[in-house]
């Protein structure tokens, strides 16, 4: 949860920069490492391009909780 809040404040400092065809994008593992997001920063906006969630221990409420936080922080 801390990482998602930090993504709204300082997105360039949170993820790992990607290379190749994804140059300019960042990858960030969040939520206890069961979720990976690929995003880019355009101006003052964070654009989330992909969210991949692992199946191990994943419950419906995990999806809903993550989506609520992202919407609340205006990241989705």
CSV table of N, CA, C and O in Angstrom, one decimal:
chain,number,residue,atom,x,y,z
A,1,UNK,N,0.8,-1.2,0.0
A,1,UNK,CA,0.0,0.0,0.0
A,1,UNK,C,0.9,1.3,0.0
A,1,UNK,O,0.5,2.2,-0.6
A,2,UNK,N,2.0,1.2,0.7
A,2,UNK,CA,2.9,2.4,0.7
A,2,UNK,C,3.4,2.7,-0.7
A,2,UNK,O,3.6,3.8,-1.1
A,3,UNK,N,3.7,1.6,-1.4
A,3,UNK,CA,4.3,1.8,-2.8
A,3,UNK,C,3.3,2.4,-3.7
A,3,UNK,O,3.6,3.3,-4.5
A,4,UNK,N,2.0,2.1,-3.6
A,4,UNK,CA,1.0,2.7,-4.4
A,4,UNK,C,0.8,4.2,-4.1
A,4,UNK,O,0.7,5.0,-5.0
A,5,UNK,N,0.8,4.5,-2.8
A,5,UNK,CA,0.7,5.9,-2.5
A,5,UNK,C,1.9,6.7,-3.0
A,5,UNK,O,1.8,7.8,-3.5
A,6,UNK,N,3.1,6.1,-2.8
A,6,UNK,CA,4.3,6.7,-3.3
A,6,UNK,C,4.3,6.9,-4.9
A,6,UNK,O,4.9,7.8,-5.4
A,7,UNK,N,3.7,6.0,-5.5
A,7,UNK,CA,3.5,6.0,-7.0
A,7,UNK,C,2.8,7.3,-7.4
A,7,UNK,O,3.1,7.9,-8.4
A,8,UNK,N,1.8,7.7,-6.6
A,8,UNK,CA,1.1,8.9,-6.9
A,8,UNK,C,1.9,10.2,-6.6
A,8,UNK,O,1.7,11.2,-7.3
A,9,UNK,N,2.9,10.1,-5.7
A,9,UNK,CA,3.7,11.3,-5.3
A,9,UNK,C,5.0,11.4,-6.2
A,9,UNK,O,5.3,12.5,-6.7
A,10,UNK,N,5.7,10.3,-6.3
A,10,UNK,CA,7.0,10.3,-6.9
A,10,UNK,C,7.2,9.1,-7.8
A,10,UNK,O,7.9,8.2,-7.5
A,11,UNK,N,6.4,9.0,-8.9
A,11,UNK,CA,6.4,7.8,-9.7
A,11,UNK,C,7.7,7.4,-10.3
A,11,UNK,O,8.0,6.2,-10.5
A,12,UNK,N,8.6,8.4,-10.7
A,12,UNK,CA,9.8,8.0,-11.4
A,12,UNK,C,10.8,7.4,-10.4
A,12,UNK,O,11.7,6.7,-10.8
A,13,UNK,N,10.6,7.5,-9.1
A,13,UNK,CA,11.5,6.9,-8.1
A,13,UNK,C,11.0,5.6,-7.6
A,13,UNK,O,11.7,5.0,-6.8
A,14,UNK,N,9.9,5.1,-8.0
A,14,UNK,CA,9.3,3.9,-7.5
A,14,UNK,C,9.6,2.6,-8.2
A,14,UNK,O,10.0,1.6,-7.7
A,15,UNK,N,9.5,2.7,-9.5
A,15,UNK,CA,9.7,1.4,-10.3
A,15,UNK,C,11.0,1.3,-10.9
A,15,UNK,O,11.8,2.3,-10.9
A,16,UNK,N,11.3,0.2,-11.5
A,16,UNK,CA,12.5,0.0,-12.3
A,16,UNK,C,12.3,0.4,-13.7
A,16,UNK,O,11.3,0.0,-14.4
A,17,UNK,N,13.2,1.2,-14.3
A,17,UNK,CA,13.1,1.6,-15.7
A,17,UNK,C,13.2,0.4,-16.6
A,17,UNK,O,14.1,-0.5,-16.4
A,18,UNK,N,12.4,0.4,-17.6
A,18,UNK,CA,12.4,-0.7,-18.6
A,18,UNK,C,13.2,-0.3,-19.8
A,18,UNK,O,13.4,0.9,-20.0
A,19,UNK,N,13.6,-1.2,-20.6
A,19,UNK,CA,14.4,-0.9,-21.8
A,19,UNK,C,13.7,-1.5,-23.1
A,19,UNK,O,12.7,-2.1,-23.0
A,20,UNK,N,14.4,-1.3,-24.2
A,20,UNK,CA,13.9,-1.8,-25.5
A,20,UNK,C,12.6,-1.1,-25.9
A,20,UNK,O,12.5,0.1,-25.8
A,21,UNK,N,11.6,-1.9,-26.3
A,21,UNK,CA,10.4,-1.3,-26.8
A,21,UNK,C,9.6,-0.7,-25.6
A,21,UNK,O,8.6,0.0,-25.9
A,22,UNK,N,9.9,-1.0,-24.4
A,22,UNK,CA,9.3,-0.4,-23.2
A,22,UNK,C,10.1,0.8,-22.6
A,22,UNK,O,9.8,1.2,-21.5
A,23,UNK,N,11.0,1.3,-23.4
A,23,UNK,CA,11.8,2.4,-22.9
A,23,UNK,C,10.9,3.6,-22.5
A,23,UNK,O,10.0,3.9,-23.2
A,24,UNK,N,11.1,4.2,-21.4
A,24,UNK,CA,10.2,5.2,-20.9
A,24,UNK,C,9.2,4.7,-19.9
A,24,UNK,O,8.4,5.5,-19.3
A,25,UNK,N,9.1,3.4,-19.8
A,25,UNK,CA,8.1,2.8,-18.9
A,25,UNK,C,8.8,2.3,-17.6
A,25,UNK,O,10.1,2.1,-17.6
A,26,UNK,N,8.1,2.0,-16.6
A,26,UNK,CA,8.6,1.5,-15.4
A,26,UNK,C,7.8,0.3,-14.9
A,26,UNK,O,6.7,0.1,-15.2
A,27,UNK,N,8.5,-0.6,-14.2
A,27,UNK,CA,7.9,-1.8,-13.7
A,27,UNK,C,7.9,-1.7,-12.1
A,27,UNK,O,9.0,-1.4,-11.6
A,28,UNK,N,6.8,-2.0,-11.5
A,28,UNK,CA,6.7,-2.0,-10.0
A,28,UNK,C,6.0,-3.2,-9.5
A,28,UNK,O,4.9,-3.5,-9.9
A,29,UNK,N,6.6,-3.9,-8.5
A,29,UNK,CA,6.0,-5.0,-7.8
A,29,UNK,C,5.4,-4.4,-6.6
A,29,UNK,O,6.1,-3.7,-5.8
A,30,UNK,N,4.1,-4.7,-6.3
A,30,UNK,CA,3.4,-4.2,-5.2
A,30,UNK,C,2.6,-5.3,-4.5
A,30,UNK,O,2.5,-6.4,-5.0
A,31,UNK,N,2.0,-4.9,-3.4
A,31,UNK,CA,1.0,-5.8,-2.7
A,31,UNK,C,1.7,-7.1,-2.3
A,31,UNK,O,1.1,-8.2,-2.7
A,32,UNK,N,2.8,-7.1,-1.7
A,32,UNK,CA,3.4,-8.3,-1.2
A,32,UNK,C,3.9,-9.2,-2.4
A,32,UNK,O,4.0,-10.4,-2.3
A,33,UNK,N,4.3,-8.5,-3.5
A,33,UNK,CA,4.9,-9.2,-4.6
A,33,UNK,C,4.0,-10.0,-5.5
A,33,UNK,O,4.4,-10.7,-6.3
A,34,UNK,N,2.7,-10.0,-5.2
A,34,UNK,CA,1.7,-10.7,-6.0
A,34,UNK,C,1.2,-9.9,-7.2
A,34,UNK,O,0.4,-10.4,-8.0
A,35,UNK,N,1.6,-8.7,-7.3
A,35,UNK,CA,1.0,-7.8,-8.3
A,35,UNK,C,2.2,-7.0,-8.9
A,35,UNK,O,3.1,-6.5,-8.2
A,36,UNK,N,2.2,-6.9,-10.3
A,36,UNK,CA,3.2,-6.2,-11.0
A,36,UNK,C,2.5,-5.2,-11.9
A,36,UNK,O,1.6,-5.6,-12.6
A,37,UNK,N,2.9,-3.9,-11.8
A,37,UNK,CA,2.3,-2.9,-12.7
A,37,UNK,C,3.4,-2.4,-13.6
A,37,UNK,O,4.6,-2.2,-13.2
A,38,UNK,N,3.0,-2.1,-14.9
A,38,UNK,CA,3.9,-1.4,-15.8
A,38,UNK,C,3.2,-0.1,-16.0
A,38,UNK,O,2.0,0.0,-16.3
A,39,UNK,N,4.0,1.0,-15.9
A,39,UNK,CA,3.4,2.3,-16.0
A,39,UNK,C,4.4,3.3,-16.7
A,39,UNK,O,5.6,3.0,-16.8
A,40,UNK,N,3.9,4.4,-17.1
A,40,UNK,CA,4.7,5.5,-17.6
A,40,UNK,C,4.2,6.8,-17.1
A,40,UNK,O,3.1,6.9,-16.6
A,41,UNK,N,5.1,7.8,-17.1
A,41,UNK,CA,4.8,9.1,-16.6
A,41,UNK,C,4.8,10.0,-17.8
A,41,UNK,O,5.7,10.2,-18.5
A,42,UNK,N,3.6,10.7,-17.9
A,42,UNK,CA,3.4,11.7,-19.0
A,42,UNK,C,3.0,13.0,-18.4
A,42,UNK,O,1.9,13.1,-17.9
A,43,UNK,N,3.9,13.9,-18.4
A,43,UNK,CA,3.6,15.2,-17.7
A,43,UNK,C,3.5,15.0,-16.2
A,43,UNK,O,4.3,14.4,-15.6
A,44,UNK,N,2.3,15.3,-15.7
A,44,UNK,CA,2.1,15.1,-14.2
A,44,UNK,C,1.1,13.9,-14.0
A,44,UNK,O,0.6,13.7,-12.9
A,45,UNK,N,0.9,13.1,-15.1
A,45,UNK,CA,0.0,11.9,-15.0
A,45,UNK,C,0.8,10.6,-15.0
A,45,UNK,O,1.9,10.5,-15.6
A,46,UNK,N,0.3,9.7,-14.2
A,46,UNK,CA,0.8,8.3,-14.2
A,46,UNK,C,-0.1,7.5,-15.0
A,46,UNK,O,-1.3,7.4,-14.7
A,47,UNK,N,0.3,6.9,-16.1
A,47,UNK,CA,-0.5,6.0,-16.9
A,47,UNK,C,-0.1,4.6,-16.7
A,47,UNK,O,1.0,4.1,-17.0
A,48,UNK,N,-1.1,3.8,-16.1
A,48,UNK,CA,-0.8,2.4,-15.8
A,48,UNK,C,-1.2,1.7,-17.1
A,48,UNK,O,-2.3,1.7,-17.5
A,49,UNK,N,-0.2,1.0,-17.6
A,49,UNK,CA,-0.4,0.3,-18.9
A,49,UNK,C,-0.8,-1.2,-18.7
A,49,UNK,O,-1.5,-1.8,-19.5
A,50,UNK,N,-0.4,-1.8,-17.6
A,50,UNK,CA,-0.6,-3.2,-17.4
A,50,UNK,C,-0.6,-3.5,-15.9
A,50,UNK,O,0.2,-3.0,-15.1
A,51,UNK,N,-1.5,-4.4,-15.5
A,51,UNK,CA,-1.5,-4.9,-14.1
A,51,UNK,C,-1.6,-6.4,-14.2
A,51,UNK,O,-2.5,-6.9,-14.8
A,52,UNK,N,-0.6,-7.1,-13.7
A,52,UNK,CA,-0.6,-8.6,-13.7
A,52,UNK,C,-0.6,-9.0,-12.3
A,52,UNK,O,0.3,-8.6,-11.4
A,53,UNK,N,-1.5,-9.9,-11.9
A,53,UNK,CA,-1.6,-10.4,-10.6
A,53,UNK,C,-1.4,-11.9,-10.6
A,53,UNK,O,-2.0,-12.6,-11.4
A,54,UNK,N,-0.5,-12.4,-9.7
A,54,UNK,CA,-0.3,-13.8,-9.5
A,54,UNK,C,-1.5,-14.5,-8.9
A,54,UNK,O,-2.3,-13.9,-8.2
A,55,UNK,N,-1.6,-15.8,-9.2
A,55,UNK,CA,-2.7,-16.5,-8.7
A,55,UNK,C,-2.5,-17.1,-7.2
A,55,UNK,O,-3.5,-17.4,-6.6
A,56,UNK,N,-1.3,-17.1,-6.8
A,56,UNK,CA,-1.0,-17.7,-5.5
A,56,UNK,C,-1.6,-16.8,-4.4
A,56,UNK,O,-1.2,-15.7,-4.2
A,57,UNK,N,-2.6,-17.4,-3.7
A,57,UNK,CA,-3.2,-16.6,-2.6
A,57,UNK,C,-4.1,-15.5,-3.0
A,57,UNK,O,-4.5,-14.7,-2.1
A,58,UNK,N,-4.4,-15.4,-4.2
A,58,UNK,CA,-5.2,-14.3,-4.7
A,58,UNK,C,-6.7,-14.5,-4.4
A,58,UNK,O,-7.2,-15.6,-4.7
A,59,UNK,N,-7.3,-13.5,-3.9
A,59,UNK,CA,-8.7,-13.5,-3.6
A,59,UNK,C,-9.4,-12.4,-4.2
A,59,UNK,O,-8.8,-11.4,-4.6
A,60,UNK,N,-10.7,-12.5,-4.5
A,60,UNK,CA,-11.4,-11.4,-5.1
A,60,UNK,C,-11.2,-10.1,-4.4
A,60,UNK,O,-11.1,-9.0,-5.0
A,61,UNK,N,-11.2,-10.1,-3.1
A,61,UNK,CA,-11.1,-8.8,-2.3
A,61,UNK,C,-9.7,-8.2,-2.6
A,61,UNK,O,-9.6,-7.0,-2.4
A,62,UNK,N,-8.7,-9.0,-2.9
A,62,UNK,CA,-7.4,-8.4,-3.3
A,62,UNK,C,-7.5,-7.5,-4.5
A,62,UNK,O,-7.0,-6.4,-4.5
A,63,UNK,N,-8.2,-8.0,-5.5
A,63,UNK,CA,-8.5,-7.2,-6.7
A,63,UNK,C,-9.2,-5.9,-6.4
A,63,UNK,O,-8.8,-4.8,-6.8
A,64,UNK,N,-10.3,-6.1,-5.6
A,64,UNK,CA,-11.1,-4.9,-5.3
A,64,UNK,C,-10.4,-3.9,-4.5
A,64,UNK,O,-10.5,-2.7,-4.7
A,65,UNK,N,-9.7,-4.4,-3.5
A,65,UNK,CA,-8.9,-3.5,-2.6
A,65,UNK,C,-7.9,-2.7,-3.4
A,65,UNK,O,-7.7,-1.5,-3.3
A,66,UNK,N,-7.2,-3.4,-4.3
A,66,UNK,CA,-6.2,-2.7,-5.2
A,66,UNK,C,-6.8,-1.7,-6.1
A,66,UNK,O,-6.4,-0.5,-6.2
A,67,UNK,N,-7.9,-2.1,-6.7
A,67,UNK,CA,-8.6,-1.2,-7.6
A,67,UNK,C,-9.1,0.1,-6.9
A,67,UNK,O,-9.0,1.2,-7.4
A,68,UNK,N,-9.7,-0.1,-5.7
A,68,UNK,CA,-10.2,1.0,-4.9
A,68,UNK,C,-9.0,2.0,-4.6
A,68,UNK,O,-9.2,3.2,-4.7
A,69,UNK,N,-7.9,1.5,-4.2
A,69,UNK,CA,-6.8,2.4,-3.9
A,69,UNK,C,-6.3,3.1,-5.1
A,69,UNK,O,-6.0,4.3,-5.0
A,70,UNK,N,-6.2,2.4,-6.2
A,70,UNK,CA,-5.7,3.1,-7.5
A,70,UNK,C,-6.7,4.2,-7.9
A,70,UNK,O,-6.3,5.3,-8.3
A,71,UNK,N,-8.0,3.9,-7.8
A,71,UNK,CA,-9.0,4.9,-8.1
A,71,UNK,C,-9.0,6.1,-7.2
A,71,UNK,O,-9.0,7.3,-7.6
A,72,UNK,N,-8.8,5.8,-5.9
A,72,UNK,CA,-8.8,6.9,-4.9
A,72,UNK,C,-7.6,7.8,-5.1
A,72,UNK,O,-7.7,9.0,-4.9
A,73,UNK,N,-6.5,7.2,-5.5
A,73,UNK,CA,-5.3,8.0,-5.8
A,73,UNK,C,-5.2,8.6,-7.2
A,73,UNK,O,-4.3,9.2,-7.6
A,74,UNK,N,-6.3,8.4,-7.9
A,74,UNK,CA,-6.5,8.8,-9.3
A,74,UNK,C,-5.4,8.3,-10.2
A,74,UNK,O,-4.9,9.0,-11.1
A,75,UNK,N,-5.0,7.0,-10.0
A,75,UNK,CA,-4.0,6.4,-10.9
A,75,UNK,C,-4.7,5.5,-11.9
A,75,UNK,O,-4.1,5.1,-12.8
A,76,UNK,N,-6.0,5.3,-11.8
A,76,UNK,CA,-6.8,4.6,-12.8
A,76,UNK,C,-8.0,5.4,-13.2
A,76,UNK,O,-8.5,6.1,-12.4
